[in-house]
Amino acid sequence: MKSLLEAIRPTTILEPAKLRDSLGLDLVVVSETFQHTGSFKFRAAYNVVLNRPEDEFIGVSSGNFGQALALACRMLGRKCTIVMPHNSAKVKVDAVLAYGAEADLINVNEVSRVERLEQLGQQRSDAYMASAFDDRLVIEGNSTLGDELLDLGLDAIIVPIGGGGLISGTVESFERAGKDIDIIGAEPLIANDAARSLKAGKIIPNEREPQTIADGTRTLSVGDQTFPVMQRGVKDVIEVTEENIATGLRMYFSLANLKCEPTGALSLGAVLQEPERFRGKRVAIVVSGGNVDADVYARLLSTH
Amino acid sequence: MKSLLEAIRPTTILEPAKLRDSLGLDLVVVSETFQHTGSFKFRAAYNVVLNRPEDEFIGVSSGNFGQALALACRMLGRKCTIVMPHNSAKVKVDAVLAYGAEADLINVNEVSRVERLEQLGQQRSDAYMASAFDDRLVIEGNSTLGDELLDLGLDAIIVPIGGGGLISGTVESFERAGKDIDIIGAEPLIANDAARSLKAGKIIPNEREPQTIADGTRTLSVGDQTFPVMQRGVKDVIEVTEENIATGLRMYFSLANLKCEPTGALSLGAVLQEPERFRGKRVAIVVSGGNVDADVYARLLSTH
């Protein structure tokens, strides 16, 4: 049974000259696109399954967390069920099945994800209900990414925010190391619940699932576990337009040979939103994942 | 002044689970897409400029070698001119200019590349005419990639062939280390001069520049320096259909989160061409570079 640090793939650190020259900024790209299952979520999922005694895990996800939980369960010999909307992209359902998990497809017009989770929880009371972000073990697993960045001499690090799991892990990693750098969130402008929540000093959810192209951030709100960590350690959240997310994705393609998903381009989008703020500083931009359908990607490449 | 090993970026070694599982093969992806200037060519170009006394370098390239030579010259304080067809993609001309080189744009209907090189050679007799592949310093520079692969426990390695510079370097690296593995070339079926030459025991050029989508292999023939090395150490050349090149590129996108150029997908295309041959073996597939225009890439992603 591999420890967390043995199981994860170290992150990929790039300093692409064309991207840096074109913006005139000292950018360090931290890419989790080559992590197991193609996103940082594996760090969290593996840590959850490793440290929980249950034989079965149930998660809700049509995206990266589902694949990550499925693989972690397979590696650690546990049973796994992923609740997914019945109209999820076939490639995403297939990926979950390929990792040996069960896909529980629901019609979200008839039953909400929360209701279905409650049903399953009653039917399978011994299973662990795994949250994609609102769990101490998730934050702890994600903090391993920050640990890999401690010695890069950074002034700032920009991290995408969905439920806040990755940025909370980043905050805790730098806190543990006693290193004080600016930890900045990147959130879609049309899904800016974290920015609004931090300003208000309390969690303010989105009224409905925001339809941003950064589909990894279509969460209703940050979590009870992540919000206090963010209040403590997140300096600021930059709210990124859909256009800058797409431009970031295209710049990674053209100037860094990096394929990423729209959510992964959020941190570069944040730089495009406020470039002057980062002039003369050494700034890491975290690419959270790379999983995106070919047709979506081709369309984003073509529109400019 | 950095040594060659200080100047290059170590290659990126990936073992993508989805790709391996989908083919049922023990594949190791060796990607030079994140090398400086986005292809392995930088290894060669830097070694040439480092070891030649001339103050000026002239190369012919509308692609990766031009960018690599331009950056190597900038890093080592030399003057650089890249001869390019006047209808080269604007991004490629811009890349050469961005690295501080001069772009010498020629109308190939009026003057051939060879003629223009001769003209320039007479005008600037002190300059070094740098070949993209037919040069001992090129082969030696490329051999540093093989050196990074010696301890991966490989049974075979598949390398794209254009002029034969990369595969010759690979042969010499494994020869130096006294390691005997199968070194296999991957060449487009419609640009199969290396395969024909090795069978015939002498260099047989293509009659004209072959219009394969793997544009890095549109060379007329292998070189006088590379051919004997290939005769000595290349076990076989797999001739890859255009369709398998494109499928390889799409599989890297979908199953490995890797953006590559068509030429870079040749080695995976060779695996798709003859998968049974590699069953039960540990096989490295070299992705030679990642530079491809967004519209070409989007079109390749969409056609399937």
PDB file of C-alpha atoms in Angstrom, chain A residues 9 13-14 18 21 33-34 38 67 74 95 99 253-254 256-259 290-294 297-298 301-302, chain B residues 9 13-14 18 21 33-34 38 67 74 95 99 253-254 256-259 290-294 297-298 301-302:
ATOM      1  CA  ARG A   9       3.145  11.996  -9.402  1.00  0.00           C
ATOM      2  CA  ILE A  13       7.106  22.806 -13.295  1.00  0.00           C
ATOM      3  CA  LEU A  14       7.651  24.801 -16.479  1.00  0.00           C
ATOM      4  CA  LYS A  18       7.587  32.446 -25.074  1.00  0.00           C
ATOM      5  CA  ASP A  21       8.584  36.976 -22.825  1.00  0.00           C
ATOM      6  CA  THR A  33      -2.328  18.008 -16.028  1.00  0.00           C
ATOM      7  CA  PHE A  34       0.009  14.981 -15.885  1.00  0.00           C
ATOM      8  CA  GLY A  38      -5.154  14.378 -15.137  1.00  0.00           C
ATOM      9  CA  GLN A  67     -12.076   9.883 -11.794  1.00  0.00           C
ATOM     10  CA  ARG A  74      -8.982   0.832  -7.225  1.00  0.00           C
ATOM     11  CA  ALA A  95     -13.363   7.173 -17.510  1.00  0.00           C
ATOM     12  CA  TYR A  99     -11.135   2.891 -13.252  1.00  0.00           C
ATOM     13  CA  PHE A 253      -1.398  26.062 -26.293  1.00  0.00           C
ATOM     14  CA  SER A 254       0.581  28.514 -28.428  1.00  0.00           C
ATOM     15  CA  ALA A 256       3.872  26.785 -23.737  1.00  0.00           C
ATOM     16  CA  ASN A 257       2.774  23.646 -25.657  1.00  0.00           C
ATOM     17  CA  LEU A 258       0.496  22.925 -22.708  1.00  0.00           C
ATOM     18  CA  LYS A 259      -2.955  21.406 -23.103  1.00  0.00           C
ATOM     19  CA  GLY A 290      -6.095  19.054 -18.237  1.00  0.00           C
ATOM     20  CA  ASN A 291      -9.272  17.081 -18.930  1.00  0.00           C
ATOM     21  CA  VAL A 292     -11.404  18.699 -21.597  1.00  0.00           C
ATOM     22  CA  ASP A 293     -13.426  17.280 -24.453  1.00  0.00           C
ATOM     23  CA  ALA A 294     -11.781  17.510 -27.855  1.00  0.00           C
ATOM     24  CA  TYR A 297     -11.050  22.488 -26.934  1.00  0.00           C
ATOM     25  CA  ALA A 298     -11.085  22.702 -30.722  1.00  0.00           C
ATOM     26  CA  LEU A 301      -8.785  27.211 -30.164  1.00  0.00           C
ATOM     27  CA  SER A 302     -10.714  28.316 -33.217  1.00  0.00           C
TER      28      SER A 302
ATOM     29  CA  ARG B   9      15.822  21.223 -20.098  1.00  0.00           C
ATOM     30  CA  ILE B  13       8.870  11.313 -18.948  1.00  0.00           C
ATOM     31  CA  LEU B  14       5.228  10.265 -18.628  1.00  0.00           C
ATOM     32  CA  LYS B  18      -5.311   5.832 -19.825  1.00  0.00           C
ATOM     33  CA  ASP B  21      -4.560   0.766 -20.477  1.00  0.00           C
ATOM     34  CA  THR B  33       7.494  19.387 -26.200  1.00  0.00           C
ATOM     35  CA  PHE B  34       8.642  21.355 -23.133  1.00  0.00           C
ATOM     36  CA  GLY B  38       9.391  23.290 -27.955  1.00  0.00           C
ATOM     37  CA  GLN B  67      13.763  28.565 -33.641  1.00  0.00           C
ATOM     38  CA  ARG B  74      20.988  34.500 -28.650  1.00  0.00           C
ATOM     39  CA  ALA B  95       9.154  33.067 -33.364  1.00  0.00           C
ATOM     40  CA  TYR B  99      14.603  35.045 -30.526  1.00  0.00           C
ATOM     41  CA  PHE B 253      -4.734  14.742 -26.391  1.00  0.00           C
ATOM     42  CA  SER B 254      -7.471  12.531 -24.951  1.00  0.00           C
ATOM     43  CA  ALA B 256      -2.379  11.715 -21.906  1.00  0.00           C
ATOM     44  CA  ASN B 257      -3.247  15.441 -21.808  1.00  0.00           C
ATOM     45  CA  LEU B 258      -0.301  15.962 -24.120  1.00  0.00           C
ATOM     46  CA  LYS B 259      -0.289  18.512 -26.920  1.00  0.00           C
ATOM     47  CA  GLY B 290       4.976  20.246 -29.818  1.00  0.00           C
ATOM     48  CA  ASN B 291       4.835  23.223 -32.169  1.00  0.00           C
ATOM     49  CA  VAL B 292       1.743  23.184 -34.334  1.00  0.00           C
ATOM     50  CA  ASP B 293      -0.594  25.919 -35.517  1.00  0.00           C
ATOM     51  CA  ALA B 294      -3.855  26.188 -33.603  1.00  0.00           C
ATOM     52  CA  TYR B 297      -4.498  21.179 -34.451  1.00  0.00           C
ATOM     53  CA  ALA B 298      -8.180  22.079 -34.080  1.00  0.00           C
ATOM     54  CA  LEU B 301      -8.978  17.122 -33.261  1.00  0.00           C
ATOM     55  CA  SER B 302     -12.290  17.591 -35.036  1.00  0.00           C
TER      56      SER B 302
END
